[in-house]
């Protein structure tokens, strides 16, 4: 039975991968609808033939890697349970220490290490792909440094969460999910507060914007939006990527507006001001706080469903998966697998909400700057630098895109330009 379940799981993953390969490379149509041909959203009007070819190739491969990566984690955790590795990790931990907390730490390091090894090939392929298409300028050593920081940050975070989670399971088998969620609220807020000043600087160097003339323009815009901003931060990304970006991070007094230096190097002041006005909308309309509230709501539902699914799976296939009780640390791979599945299933909803907020920010920015030409050309440059698809396939948009497609964004701006040109 165990061997059969393993074979079915692997075959299911292969069929899933073949479906998405067929969907992305043969079935989906990324050509622009007829009515958009020749418009400013048409990539053939601002990309040359080579850039058009590369953007299609790169996007298809990158999207395939995305759809392969998350279900591969599910397969890994399933096989870890099925073939008794989780039980072995627990035995190694118990033989290494008599202290419960240290046993959990040892179990977790084994599980984390094997998970990292299993997912490393796909991560490396993604890194190599971005290097091949000249998106990434990062050296392998620098990339490995970031990978190791990710590994230890994730390990440290789970080392805090897992002992508390399983302690709650033993104290309250039926309500642990609720108590765990209540504890996650201050933890989430604390981590978001720390993000800009503790976690982000582990990866990159942040400093106040060097171009003081541009900073004055941005702060004038912020004052117009009634934002009490004193600094705009830039981050050194040119050693790692040719892509462009700007974002808002953190909460409360630690909230920051951040510009990549690649954005500063490739865009004009008027284009940057549009992007800054976009980011200011997230602050003005409190999108960060709505995002936190939405995340906490989804996490409450997710933990409850995880509790129900874990109990159901353990009762039905506990013997095959070597799990006698969900309160046993051996069930942790099942917890990770179910949680990941639920997050993936929820991504169409979270992405839709994010796209709505980003559309609001685009409209706010163009109303504030009233410079559609700068806005349109900034999005065209973002498309070129990231080799993005202007009109992505439906499933890619639904499961991947937290921002509207460039077709939607540029078309909206072009309509604004036409409408105000007539006045």
Short mmCIF file of C-alpha atoms in Angstrom, two decimals:
data_model
loop_
_atom_site.label_atom_id
_atom_site.label_comp_id
_atom_site.label_asym_id
_atom_site.label_seq_id
_atom_site.Cartn_x
_atom_site.Cartn_y
_atom_site.Cartn_z
CA UNK A 1 0.00 0.00 0.00
CA UNK A 2 2.81 2.42 0.92
CA UNK A 3 4.66 1.77 -2.35
CA UNK A 4 1.44 2.19 -4.34
CA UNK A 5 0.64 5.52 -2.64
CA UNK A 6 4.17 6.73 -3.40
CA UNK A 7 3.91 5.74 -7.06
CA UNK A 8 0.52 7.42 -7.42
CA UNK A 9 1.86 10.61 -5.82
CA UNK A 10 4.86 10.77 -8.17
CA UNK A 11 2.70 9.97 -11.23
CA UNK A 12 0.19 12.63 -10.17
CA UNK A 13 2.98 15.21 -9.93
CA UNK A 14 4.36 14.25 -13.34
CA UNK A 15 0.90 14.51 -14.96
CA UNK A 16 0.36 17.86 -13.24
CA UNK A 17 3.70 19.11 -14.61
CA UNK A 18 2.91 17.86 -18.13
CA UNK A 19 -0.45 19.64 -18.01
CA UNK A 20 1.13 22.97 -17.17
CA UNK A 21 3.89 22.46 -19.74
CA UNK A 22 1.22 21.90 -22.40
CA UNK A 23 -0.87 24.80 -21.10
CA UNK A 24 1.97 27.33 -21.04
CA UNK A 25 3.84 26.32 -24.20
CA UNK A 26 1.06 25.15 -26.53
CA UNK A 27 -2.46 26.00 -25.36
CA UNK A 28 -2.44 29.49 -23.84
CA UNK A 29 -2.56 32.48 -26.15
CA UNK A 30 -0.59 35.55 -25.04
CA UNK A 31 -1.22 37.57 -28.19
CA UNK A 32 -2.95 40.88 -27.68
CA UNK A 33 -6.65 41.20 -28.54
CA UNK A 34 -7.09 42.92 -31.89
CA UNK A 35 -8.33 46.18 -30.37
CA UNK A 36 -5.02 46.69 -28.50
CA UNK A 37 -2.70 46.13 -31.45
CA UNK A 38 -0.68 49.23 -32.18
CA UNK A 39 -1.61 50.82 -28.84
CA UNK A 40 0.95 51.86 -26.26
CA UNK A 41 0.23 48.56 -24.47
CA UNK A 42 1.34 46.60 -27.55
CA UNK A 43 4.85 45.30 -26.74
CA UNK A 44 5.82 45.45 -30.41
CA UNK A 45 5.65 49.26 -30.15
CA UNK A 46 8.31 49.51 -27.43
CA UNK A 47 10.25 46.21 -27.56
CA UNK A 48 12.44 45.08 -30.43
CA UNK A 49 12.12 41.64 -32.01
CA UNK A 50 14.77 40.04 -29.80
CA UNK A 51 13.22 41.47 -26.62
CA UNK A 52 9.80 40.16 -27.67
CA UNK A 53 11.19 36.67 -28.23
CA UNK A 54 13.15 36.67 -24.97
CA UNK A 55 10.20 37.92 -22.91
CA UNK A 56 8.00 35.09 -24.22
CA UNK A 57 10.67 32.43 -23.63
CA UNK A 58 11.63 33.68 -20.19
CA UNK A 59 8.05 34.13 -18.98
CA UNK A 60 6.98 30.65 -20.09
CA UNK A 61 9.90 28.91 -18.37
CA UNK A 62 9.60 31.03 -15.23
CA UNK A 63 5.86 30.38 -15.01
CA UNK A 64 6.42 26.64 -15.44
CA UNK A 65 8.96 26.68 -12.59
CA UNK A 66 6.42 28.48 -10.40
CA UNK A 67 3.73 25.87 -11.01
CA UNK A 68 6.20 23.04 -10.43
CA UNK A 69 7.80 24.38 -7.26
CA UNK A 70 4.95 24.53 -4.74
CA UNK A 71 3.41 21.08 -5.50
CA UNK A 72 6.93 19.65 -5.40
CA UNK A 73 7.04 20.68 -1.73
CA UNK A 74 3.78 18.79 -1.16
CA UNK A 75 5.25 15.71 -2.81
CA UNK A 76 8.41 15.99 -0.70
CA UNK A 77 6.54 16.20 2.61
CA UNK A 78 4.22 13.36 1.57
CA UNK A 79 7.14 11.06 0.75
CA UNK A 80 8.94 12.07 3.97
CA UNK A 81 5.91 10.78 5.88
CA UNK A 82 5.22 7.78 3.66
CA UNK A 83 8.72 6.30 3.83
CA UNK A 84 9.23 6.91 7.54
CA UNK A 85 11.80 9.71 7.40
CA UNK A 86 9.79 11.83 9.82
CA UNK A 87 9.82 8.97 12.29
CA UNK A 88 13.58 8.58 11.76
CA UNK A 89 14.16 12.30 12.38
CA UNK A 90 12.28 12.01 15.68
CA UNK A 91 14.31 8.95 16.71
CA UNK A 92 17.57 10.75 15.90
CA UNK A 93 16.43 13.74 17.94
CA UNK A 94 15.44 11.61 20.95
CA UNK A 95 18.74 9.71 20.82
CA UNK A 96 20.68 12.97 20.68
CA UNK A 97 19.18 14.72 23.70
CA UNK A 98 16.97 14.10 26.69
CA UNK A 99 15.59 17.67 26.64
CA UNK A 100 12.27 18.07 24.81
CA UNK A 101 12.99 21.53 23.40
CA UNK A 102 16.38 20.43 22.08
CA UNK A 103 14.77 17.35 20.53
CA UNK A 104 12.36 19.60 18.64
CA UNK A 105 15.25 21.77 17.44
CA UNK A 106 17.16 18.69 16.22
CA UNK A 107 14.10 17.23 14.50
CA UNK A 108 13.44 20.56 12.81
CA UNK A 109 17.01 20.97 11.56
CA UNK A 110 16.89 17.52 9.92
CA UNK A 111 13.55 18.23 8.27
CA UNK A 112 14.67 21.71 7.16
CA UNK A 113 17.96 20.39 5.79
CA UNK A 114 16.34 17.64 3.72
CA UNK A 115 13.66 20.05 2.47
CA UNK A 116 16.37 22.48 1.39
CA UNK A 117 18.29 19.74 -0.44
CA UNK A 118 15.13 18.55 -2.20
CA UNK A 119 14.10 22.02 -3.40
CA UNK A 120 17.62 23.28 -4.18
CA UNK A 121 17.66 22.07 -7.83
CA UNK A 122 14.52 24.05 -8.72
CA UNK A 123 15.86 27.11 -6.88
CA UNK A 124 19.16 26.86 -8.72
CA UNK A 125 17.42 26.45 -12.09
CA UNK A 126 15.42 29.61 -11.36
CA UNK A 127 18.63 31.47 -10.47
CA UNK A 128 20.41 30.21 -13.60
CA UNK A 129 17.43 31.15 -15.75
CA UNK A 130 17.47 34.76 -14.55
CA UNK A 131 21.24 34.89 -15.19
CA UNK A 132 20.85 33.46 -18.69
CA UNK A 133 18.26 36.07 -19.62
CA UNK A 134 20.28 38.88 -18.01
CA UNK A 135 17.69 39.65 -15.36
CA UNK A 136 20.02 38.69 -12.53
CA UNK A 137 23.54 40.07 -12.21
CA UNK A 138 24.15 38.24 -8.92
CA UNK A 139 27.13 35.96 -8.48
CA UNK A 140 26.63 32.38 -7.33
CA UNK A 141 28.40 33.18 -4.03
CA UNK A 142 26.07 36.12 -3.36
CA UNK A 143 23.04 34.01 -4.26
CA UNK A 144 24.16 31.23 -1.91
CA UNK A 145 24.62 33.79 0.85
CA UNK A 146 20.98 34.87 0.41
CA UNK A 147 19.90 31.23 0.31
CA UNK A 148 21.65 30.51 3.60
CA UNK A 149 20.16 33.63 5.21
CA UNK A 150 16.73 32.42 4.06
CA UNK A 151 17.41 28.97 5.48
CA UNK A 152 18.44 30.16 8.93
CA UNK A 153 15.73 32.82 9.16
CA UNK A 154 13.08 30.25 8.28
CA UNK A 155 14.60 27.75 10.71
CA UNK A 156 14.74 30.33 13.50
CA UNK A 157 11.14 31.38 12.88
CA UNK A 158 9.84 27.81 12.92
CA UNK A 159 11.97 27.06 15.97
CA UNK A 160 9.86 29.65 17.78
CA UNK A 161 6.52 28.56 16.30
CA UNK A 162 6.72 24.73 16.28
CA UNK A 163 7.38 24.10 20.02
CA UNK A 164 4.55 26.51 20.94
CA UNK A 165 2.24 24.95 18.35
CA UNK A 166 2.74 21.36 19.54
CA UNK A 167 2.53 22.43 23.18
CA UNK A 168 -0.87 23.95 22.38
CA UNK A 169 -1.91 20.74 20.59
CA UNK A 170 -1.17 18.73 23.72
CA UNK A 171 -2.92 21.20 26.00
CA UNK A 172 -6.03 21.56 23.84
CA UNK A 173 -6.48 19.01 21.06
CA UNK A 174 -9.68 20.68 19.79
CA UNK A 175 -8.81 24.38 20.19
CA UNK A 176 -5.08 24.57 19.49
CA UNK A 177 -5.72 26.17 16.09
CA UNK A 178 -7.61 29.07 17.73
CA UNK A 179 -5.02 29.66 20.46
CA UNK A 180 -2.24 29.40 17.89
CA UNK A 181 -3.96 32.01 15.74
CA UNK A 182 -4.42 34.39 18.69
CA UNK A 183 -0.70 34.13 19.49
CA UNK A 184 0.16 34.68 15.81
CA UNK A 185 -1.39 38.18 15.84
CA UNK A 186 1.24 39.93 18.00
CA UNK A 187 3.96 37.76 16.44
CA UNK A 188 2.95 38.82 12.90
CA UNK A 189 2.79 42.50 13.85
CA UNK A 190 6.16 42.29 15.61
CA UNK A 191 7.81 40.64 12.58
CA UNK A 192 6.36 43.26 10.21
CA UNK A 193 7.65 46.01 12.51
CA UNK A 194 11.12 44.44 12.47
CA UNK A 195 11.15 43.72 8.71
CA UNK A 196 12.55 47.08 7.46
CA UNK A 197 15.14 47.64 10.19
CA UNK A 198 16.34 44.13 11.10
CA UNK A 199 15.50 41.54 8.44
CA UNK A 200 15.81 43.46 5.14
CA UNK A 201 19.29 44.86 5.97
CA UNK A 202 20.55 41.26 6.28
CA UNK A 203 20.20 41.00 2.50
CA UNK A 204 20.91 44.51 1.18
CA UNK A 205 22.27 47.93 2.06
CA UNK A 206 19.64 50.62 2.67
CA UNK A 207 20.37 54.35 2.91
CA UNK A 208 18.53 57.66 2.46
CA UNK A 209 18.10 58.72 -1.15
CA UNK A 210 21.37 60.28 -2.37
CA UNK A 211 19.75 62.47 -5.02
CA UNK A 212 18.57 65.29 -2.75
CA UNK A 213 16.89 67.18 -5.58
CA UNK A 214 14.76 64.13 -6.37
CA UNK A 215 14.14 63.55 -2.67
CA UNK A 216 12.80 67.10 -2.37
CA UNK A 217 10.38 66.45 -5.26
CA UNK A 218 9.23 63.18 -3.68
CA UNK A 219 8.76 64.77 -0.24
CA UNK A 220 6.80 67.63 -1.85
CA UNK A 221 4.55 64.99 -3.41
CA UNK A 222 4.26 63.27 -0.01
CA UNK A 223 3.29 66.57 1.62
CA UNK A 224 0.61 67.03 -1.05
CA UNK A 225 -0.73 63.60 -0.08
CA UNK A 226 -0.54 64.57 3.62
CA UNK A 227 2.06 61.89 4.35
CA UNK A 228 4.48 62.83 7.18
CA UNK A 229 7.50 61.41 5.34
CA UNK A 230 11.01 62.61 6.16
CA UNK A 231 13.11 60.24 4.06
CA UNK A 232 12.91 58.06 1.00
CA UNK A 233 15.24 55.05 1.06
CA UNK A 234 17.18 53.51 -1.78
CA UNK A 235 18.59 50.02 -1.77
CA UNK A 236 21.61 48.71 -3.63
CA UNK A 237 20.19 46.10 -6.03
CA UNK A 238 22.28 46.68 -9.16
CA UNK A 239 24.79 44.04 -8.01
CA UNK A 240 22.00 41.45 -8.14
CA UNK A 241 19.49 42.39 -10.82
CA UNK A 242 18.62 44.55 -13.81
CA UNK A 243 14.94 44.56 -12.87
CA UNK A 244 13.21 47.64 -11.44
CA UNK A 245 11.13 47.95 -8.28
CA UNK A 246 9.83 50.21 -5.54
CA UNK A 247 7.72 49.26 -2.53
CA UNK A 248 6.31 50.15 0.85
CA UNK A 249 7.36 48.00 3.80
CA UNK A 250 6.92 47.90 7.56
CA UNK A 251 4.24 49.32 9.83
CA UNK A 252 3.97 52.21 12.27
CA UNK A 253 7.06 54.33 12.75
CA UNK A 254 9.15 51.75 10.86
CA UNK A 255 7.17 52.10 7.62
CA UNK A 256 9.41 52.94 4.66
CA UNK A 257 9.11 53.81 0.99
CA UNK A 258 12.00 52.09 -0.80
CA UNK A 259 13.44 52.56 -4.30
CA UNK A 260 15.84 50.13 -5.96
CA UNK A 261 18.93 51.85 -7.34
CA UNK A 262 18.20 50.18 -10.70
CA UNK A 263 14.96 52.19 -10.80
CA UNK A 264 16.87 55.38 -10.05
CA UNK A 265 19.42 54.60 -12.78
CA UNK A 266 16.97 53.74 -15.56
CA UNK A 267 13.96 56.01 -15.03
CA UNK A 268 13.58 59.77 -15.29
CA UNK A 269 12.49 61.92 -12.36
CA UNK A 270 8.94 62.24 -13.74
CA UNK A 271 8.66 58.45 -14.10
CA UNK A 272 9.96 57.93 -10.57
CA UNK A 273 7.49 60.49 -9.20
CA UNK A 274 4.62 58.49 -10.72
CA UNK A 275 5.95 55.33 -9.08
CA UNK A 276 6.34 57.15 -5.77
CA UNK A 277 2.78 58.48 -6.01
CA UNK A 278 1.65 54.88 -6.58
CA UNK A 279 3.46 53.75 -3.43
CA UNK A 280 2.06 56.68 -1.46
CA UNK A 281 -1.46 55.49 -2.25
CA UNK A 282 -0.75 52.28 -0.34
CA UNK A 283 0.04 54.45 2.69
CA UNK A 284 -2.87 56.89 2.21
CA UNK A 285 -5.47 54.16 1.71
CA UNK A 286 -3.92 51.97 4.43
CA UNK A 287 -3.47 48.99 2.12
CA UNK A 288 -0.79 47.56 4.40
CA UNK A 289 -3.21 47.38 7.32
CA UNK A 290 -5.99 45.93 5.17
CA UNK A 291 -3.44 43.39 4.00
CA UNK A 292 -2.57 42.44 7.57
CA UNK A 293 -6.26 42.10 8.47
CA UNK A 294 -6.87 39.95 5.40
CA UNK A 295 -3.85 37.80 6.16
CA UNK A 296 -5.00 37.23 9.75
CA UNK A 297 -8.51 36.34 8.60
CA UNK A 298 -7.20 33.83 6.06
CA UNK A 299 -4.75 32.40 8.58
CA UNK A 300 -7.61 31.82 11.06
CA UNK A 301 -9.57 29.88 8.44
CA UNK A 302 -6.39 28.15 7.28
CA UNK A 303 -5.43 26.93 10.76
CA UNK A 304 -8.95 25.65 11.39
CA UNK A 305 -8.99 23.75 8.08
CA UNK A 306 -5.49 22.44 8.81
CA UNK A 307 -6.73 21.10 12.16
CA UNK A 308 -9.68 19.36 10.49
CA UNK A 309 -7.71 17.96 7.55
CA UNK A 310 -4.84 16.71 9.72
CA UNK A 311 -7.25 14.82 11.98
CA UNK A 312 -9.06 13.33 8.96
CA UNK A 313 -5.84 12.25 7.25
CA UNK A 314 -4.42 10.77 10.45
CA UNK A 315 -7.57 8.73 11.09
CA UNK A 316 -7.71 7.45 7.51
CA UNK A 317 -4.05 6.97 6.57
CA UNK A 318 -2.22 7.28 9.89
CA UNK A 319 -0.67 3.80 9.64
CA UNK A 320 0.63 4.38 6.10
CA UNK A 321 2.04 7.79 7.00
CA UNK A 322 3.52 6.58 10.32
CA UNK A 323 1.46 9.11 12.30
CA UNK A 324 -0.46 7.80 15.29
CA UNK A 325 -1.44 11.21 16.66
CA UNK A 326 -1.45 14.72 15.20
CA UNK A 327 0.07 15.93 18.48
CA UNK A 328 3.23 13.95 17.73
CA UNK A 329 6.07 15.98 16.17
CA UNK A 330 6.15 13.36 13.39
CA UNK A 331 3.02 15.02 11.97
CA UNK A 332 4.91 18.27 11.23
CA UNK A 333 5.46 17.45 7.51
CA UNK A 334 1.70 16.90 7.23
CA UNK A 335 1.12 20.29 8.86
CA UNK A 336 3.49 21.97 6.38
CA UNK A 337 1.96 20.15 3.43
CA UNK A 338 -1.65 20.99 4.30
CA UNK A 339 -0.83 24.61 5.12
CA UNK A 340 1.02 25.03 1.81
CA UNK A 341 -1.90 23.52 -0.12
CA UNK A 342 -4.36 25.86 1.55
CA UNK A 343 -2.18 28.91 0.86
CA UNK A 344 -1.93 27.88 -2.79
CA UNK A 345 -5.70 27.40 -2.97
CA UNK A 346 -6.24 30.84 -1.41
CA UNK A 347 -3.80 32.62 -3.76
CA UNK A 348 -6.46 33.48 -6.41
CA UNK A 349 -8.38 35.39 -3.73
CA UNK A 350 -5.35 37.13 -2.20
CA UNK A 351 -3.96 37.96 -5.65
CA UNK A 352 -7.30 39.39 -6.77
CA UNK A 353 -7.41 41.62 -3.69
CA UNK A 354 -3.84 42.74 -4.28
CA UNK A 355 -4.55 43.52 -7.96
CA UNK A 356 -7.51 45.65 -6.88
CA UNK A 357 -5.31 47.64 -4.50
CA UNK A 358 -2.61 48.06 -7.15
CA UNK A 359 -5.20 49.31 -9.64
CA UNK A 360 -6.36 51.83 -7.02
CA UNK A 361 -2.75 52.93 -6.57
CA UNK A 362 -2.25 53.39 -10.33
CA UNK A 363 -5.37 55.57 -10.54
CA UNK A 364 -4.32 57.57 -7.49
CA UNK A 365 -0.83 58.12 -8.94
CA UNK A 366 -2.03 59.35 -12.32
CA UNK A 367 -4.55 61.71 -10.70
CA UNK A 368 -1.78 63.10 -8.51
CA UNK A 369 0.94 63.46 -11.15
CA UNK A 370 -1.27 64.02 -14.23
CA UNK A 371 1.58 62.83 -16.47
CA UNK A 372 0.31 59.81 -18.43
CA UNK A 373 3.33 59.80 -20.74
CA UNK A 374 5.73 59.35 -17.82
CA UNK A 375 3.46 56.70 -16.30
CA UNK A 376 3.13 54.72 -19.54
CA UNK A 377 6.83 54.82 -20.35
CA UNK A 378 7.71 53.75 -16.80
CA UNK A 379 5.56 50.62 -17.21
CA UNK A 380 7.07 49.98 -20.62
CA UNK A 381 10.54 50.14 -19.07
CA UNK A 382 9.45 47.82 -16.24
CA UNK A 383 8.29 45.35 -18.91
CA UNK A 384 11.59 45.58 -20.79
CA UNK A 385 13.83 45.26 -17.73
CA UNK A 386 11.95 42.28 -16.31
CA UNK A 387 11.09 40.62 -19.65
CA UNK A 388 7.48 40.47 -18.49
CA UNK A 389 4.55 39.27 -20.53
CA UNK A 390 2.17 42.11 -21.29
CA UNK A 391 -0.80 39.73 -21.59
CA UNK A 392 -0.12 36.63 -19.41
CA UNK A 393 -2.21 33.42 -19.62
CA UNK A 394 -5.29 33.31 -17.40
CA UNK A 395 -3.99 30.72 -14.90
CA UNK A 396 -0.71 32.62 -14.55
CA UNK A 397 -2.60 35.83 -13.82
CA UNK A 398 -4.91 34.11 -11.33
CA UNK A 399 -2.22 32.21 -9.38
CA UNK A 400 0.85 34.43 -9.81
CA UNK A 401 -0.01 38.05 -10.44
CA UNK A 402 -0.32 40.31 -7.40
CA UNK A 403 -0.34 43.29 -9.82
CA UNK A 404 -2.56 43.90 -12.85
CA UNK A 405 -1.06 42.83 -16.17
CA UNK A 406 0.84 45.49 -18.09
CA UNK A 407 -1.94 45.33 -20.69
CA UNK A 408 -4.46 46.40 -18.04
CA UNK A 409 -2.18 49.03 -16.50
CA UNK A 410 -0.99 50.72 -19.68
CA UNK A 411 -4.45 50.59 -21.27
CA UNK A 412 -5.95 52.35 -18.26
CA UNK A 413 -3.31 55.08 -18.51
CA UNK A 414 -3.78 55.43 -22.26
CA UNK A 415 -7.53 55.83 -21.76
CA UNK A 416 -6.82 58.53 -19.16
CA UNK A 417 -4.50 60.28 -21.62
CA UNK A 418 -7.10 60.21 -24.42
CA UNK A 419 -9.91 61.34 -22.12
CA UNK A 420 -7.97 64.34 -20.79
CA UNK A 421 -6.55 65.24 -24.18
CA UNK A 422 -10.11 65.95 -25.38
CA UNK A 423 -10.76 68.41 -22.56
#
